[in-house]
PDB file of C-alpha atoms in Angstrom:
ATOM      1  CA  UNK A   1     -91.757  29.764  64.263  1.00  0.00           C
ATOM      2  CA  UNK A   2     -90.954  32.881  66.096  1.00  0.00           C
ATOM      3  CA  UNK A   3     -88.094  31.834  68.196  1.00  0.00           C
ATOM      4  CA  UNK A   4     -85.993  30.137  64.751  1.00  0.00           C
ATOM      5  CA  UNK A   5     -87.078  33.551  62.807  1.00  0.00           C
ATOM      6  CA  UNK A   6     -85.542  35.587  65.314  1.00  0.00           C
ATOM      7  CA  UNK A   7     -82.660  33.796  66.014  1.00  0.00           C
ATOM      8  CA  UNK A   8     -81.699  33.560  61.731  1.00  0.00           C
ATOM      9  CA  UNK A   9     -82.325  37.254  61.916  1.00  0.00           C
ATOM     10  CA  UNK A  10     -80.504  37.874  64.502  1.00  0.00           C
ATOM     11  CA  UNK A  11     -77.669  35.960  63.228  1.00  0.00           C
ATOM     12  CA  UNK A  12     -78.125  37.809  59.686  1.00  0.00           C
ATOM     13  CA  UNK A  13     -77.992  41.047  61.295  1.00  0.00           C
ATOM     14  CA  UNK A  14     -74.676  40.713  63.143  1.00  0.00           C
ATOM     15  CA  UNK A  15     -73.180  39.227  59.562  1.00  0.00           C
ATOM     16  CA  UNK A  16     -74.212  42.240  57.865  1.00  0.00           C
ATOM     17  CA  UNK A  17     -72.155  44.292  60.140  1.00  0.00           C
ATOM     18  CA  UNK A  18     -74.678  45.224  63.190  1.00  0.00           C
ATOM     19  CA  UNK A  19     -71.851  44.883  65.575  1.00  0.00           C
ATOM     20  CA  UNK A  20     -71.989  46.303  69.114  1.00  0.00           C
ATOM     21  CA  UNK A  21     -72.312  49.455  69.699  1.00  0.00           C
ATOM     22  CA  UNK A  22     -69.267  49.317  72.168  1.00  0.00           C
ATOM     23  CA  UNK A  23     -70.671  48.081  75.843  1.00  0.00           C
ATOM     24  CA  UNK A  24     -74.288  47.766  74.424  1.00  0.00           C
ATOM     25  CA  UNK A  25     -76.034  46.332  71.606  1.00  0.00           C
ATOM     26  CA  UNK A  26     -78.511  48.158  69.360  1.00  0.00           C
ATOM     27  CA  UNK A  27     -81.557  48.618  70.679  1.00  0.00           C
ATOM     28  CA  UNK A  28     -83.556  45.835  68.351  1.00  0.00           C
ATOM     29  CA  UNK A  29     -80.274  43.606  68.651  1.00  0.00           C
ATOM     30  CA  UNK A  30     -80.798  43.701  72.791  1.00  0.00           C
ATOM     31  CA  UNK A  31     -84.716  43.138  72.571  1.00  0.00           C
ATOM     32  CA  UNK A  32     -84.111  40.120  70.162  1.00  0.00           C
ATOM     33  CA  UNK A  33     -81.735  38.360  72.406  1.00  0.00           C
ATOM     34  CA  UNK A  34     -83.237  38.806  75.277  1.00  0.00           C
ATOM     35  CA  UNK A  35     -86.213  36.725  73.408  1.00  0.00           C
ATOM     36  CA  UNK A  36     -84.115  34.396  73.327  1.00  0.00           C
ATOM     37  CA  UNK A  37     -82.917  34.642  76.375  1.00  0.00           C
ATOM     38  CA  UNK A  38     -86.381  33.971  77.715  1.00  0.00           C
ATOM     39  CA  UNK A  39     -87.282  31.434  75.131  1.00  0.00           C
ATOM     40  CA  UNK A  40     -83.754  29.322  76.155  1.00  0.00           C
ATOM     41  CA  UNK A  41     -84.900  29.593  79.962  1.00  0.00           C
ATOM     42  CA  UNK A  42     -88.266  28.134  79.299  1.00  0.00           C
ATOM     43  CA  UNK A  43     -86.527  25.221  77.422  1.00  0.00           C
ATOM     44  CA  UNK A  44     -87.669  26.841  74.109  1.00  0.00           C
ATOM     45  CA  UNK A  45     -91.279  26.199  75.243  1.00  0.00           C
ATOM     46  CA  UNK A  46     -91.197  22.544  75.173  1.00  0.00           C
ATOM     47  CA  UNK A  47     -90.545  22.600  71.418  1.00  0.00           C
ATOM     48  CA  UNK A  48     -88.502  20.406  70.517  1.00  0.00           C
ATOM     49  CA  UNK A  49     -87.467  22.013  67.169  1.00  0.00           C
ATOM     50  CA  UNK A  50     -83.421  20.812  66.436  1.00  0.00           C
ATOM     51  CA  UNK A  51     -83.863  24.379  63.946  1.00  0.00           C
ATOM     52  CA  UNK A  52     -85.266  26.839  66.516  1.00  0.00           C
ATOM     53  CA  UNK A  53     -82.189  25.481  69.084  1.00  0.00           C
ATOM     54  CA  UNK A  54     -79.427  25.619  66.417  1.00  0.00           C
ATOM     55  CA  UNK A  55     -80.445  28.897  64.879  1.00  0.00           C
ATOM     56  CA  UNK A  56     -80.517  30.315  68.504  1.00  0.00           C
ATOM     57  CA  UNK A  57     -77.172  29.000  69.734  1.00  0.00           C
ATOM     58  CA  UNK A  58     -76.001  30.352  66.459  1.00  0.00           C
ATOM     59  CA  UNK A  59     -77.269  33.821  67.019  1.00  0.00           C
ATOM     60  CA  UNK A  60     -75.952  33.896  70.632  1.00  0.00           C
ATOM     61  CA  UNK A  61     -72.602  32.308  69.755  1.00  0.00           C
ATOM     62  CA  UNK A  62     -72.556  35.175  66.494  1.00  0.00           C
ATOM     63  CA  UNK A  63     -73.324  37.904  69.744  1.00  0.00           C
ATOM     64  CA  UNK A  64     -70.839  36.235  72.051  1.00  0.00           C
ATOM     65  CA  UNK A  65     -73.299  35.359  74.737  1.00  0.00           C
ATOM     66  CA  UNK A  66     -71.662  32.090  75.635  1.00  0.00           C
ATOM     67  CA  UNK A  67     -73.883  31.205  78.360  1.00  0.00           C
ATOM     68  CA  UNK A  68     -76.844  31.408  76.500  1.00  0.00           C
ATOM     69  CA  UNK A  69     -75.325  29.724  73.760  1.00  0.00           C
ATOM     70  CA  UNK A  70     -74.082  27.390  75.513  1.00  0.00           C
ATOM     71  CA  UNK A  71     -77.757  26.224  77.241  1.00  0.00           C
ATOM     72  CA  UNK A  72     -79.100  26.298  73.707  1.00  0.00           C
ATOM     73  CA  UNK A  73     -76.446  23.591  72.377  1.00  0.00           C
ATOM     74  CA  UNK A  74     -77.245  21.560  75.817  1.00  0.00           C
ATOM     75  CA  UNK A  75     -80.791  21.767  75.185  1.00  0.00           C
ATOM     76  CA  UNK A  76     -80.083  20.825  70.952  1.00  0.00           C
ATOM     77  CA  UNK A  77     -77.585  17.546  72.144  1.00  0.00           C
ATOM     78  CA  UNK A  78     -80.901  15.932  73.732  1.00  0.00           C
ATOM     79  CA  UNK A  79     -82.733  16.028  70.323  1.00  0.00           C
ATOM     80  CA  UNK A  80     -80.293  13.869  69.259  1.00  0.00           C
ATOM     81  CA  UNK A  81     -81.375  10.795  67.626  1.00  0.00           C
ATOM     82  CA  UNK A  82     -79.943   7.562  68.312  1.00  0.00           C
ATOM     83  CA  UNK A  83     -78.538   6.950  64.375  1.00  0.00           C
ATOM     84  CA  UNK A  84     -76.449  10.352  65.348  1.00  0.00           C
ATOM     85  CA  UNK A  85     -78.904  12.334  63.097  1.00  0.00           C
ATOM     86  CA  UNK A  86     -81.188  15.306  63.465  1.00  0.00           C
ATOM     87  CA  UNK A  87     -85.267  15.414  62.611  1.00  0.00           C
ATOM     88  CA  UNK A  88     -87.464  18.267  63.444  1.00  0.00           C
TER      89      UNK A  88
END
């Protein structure tokens, strides 16, 4: 799905060494977040993929956004099942 693919690239990008560009991101770094931004805000659009929620607190925790990634782990801790395990 669109939100996971963006989040893993996102995540791949800033362990290749797209760092900030001091105060500001790269332009495609700041357009992907804030895709993510809006895609954490809606509650991931009701989908209740454990990969798309993981990958994106990943990419926001990789771009220290800690708000963001923090919503994204609060929104991945209610698709936890009951055993302790994950499903998509």
């Amino acid at each position: 799905d669109q939100v996971s693919l963006t989040a893993l690239s996102l995540w791949a990008l800033h362990e290749a060494g797209a760092q900030d560009a001091g105060a500001s991101e790269d332009e495609s770094i700041s357009r992907g977040l804030n895709f993510l931004r809006l895609a954490t805000v809606n509650c991931f659009d009701n989908n209740v993929s454990v990969m798309c929620s993981a990958l994106s607190a990943r990419a926001f925790s990789a771009w220290q956004k800690p708000s963001e990634a923090s919503a994204a782990v609060g929104f991945l801790k209610t698709l936890q099942q009951p055993d302790g395990g994950f499903v998509d």
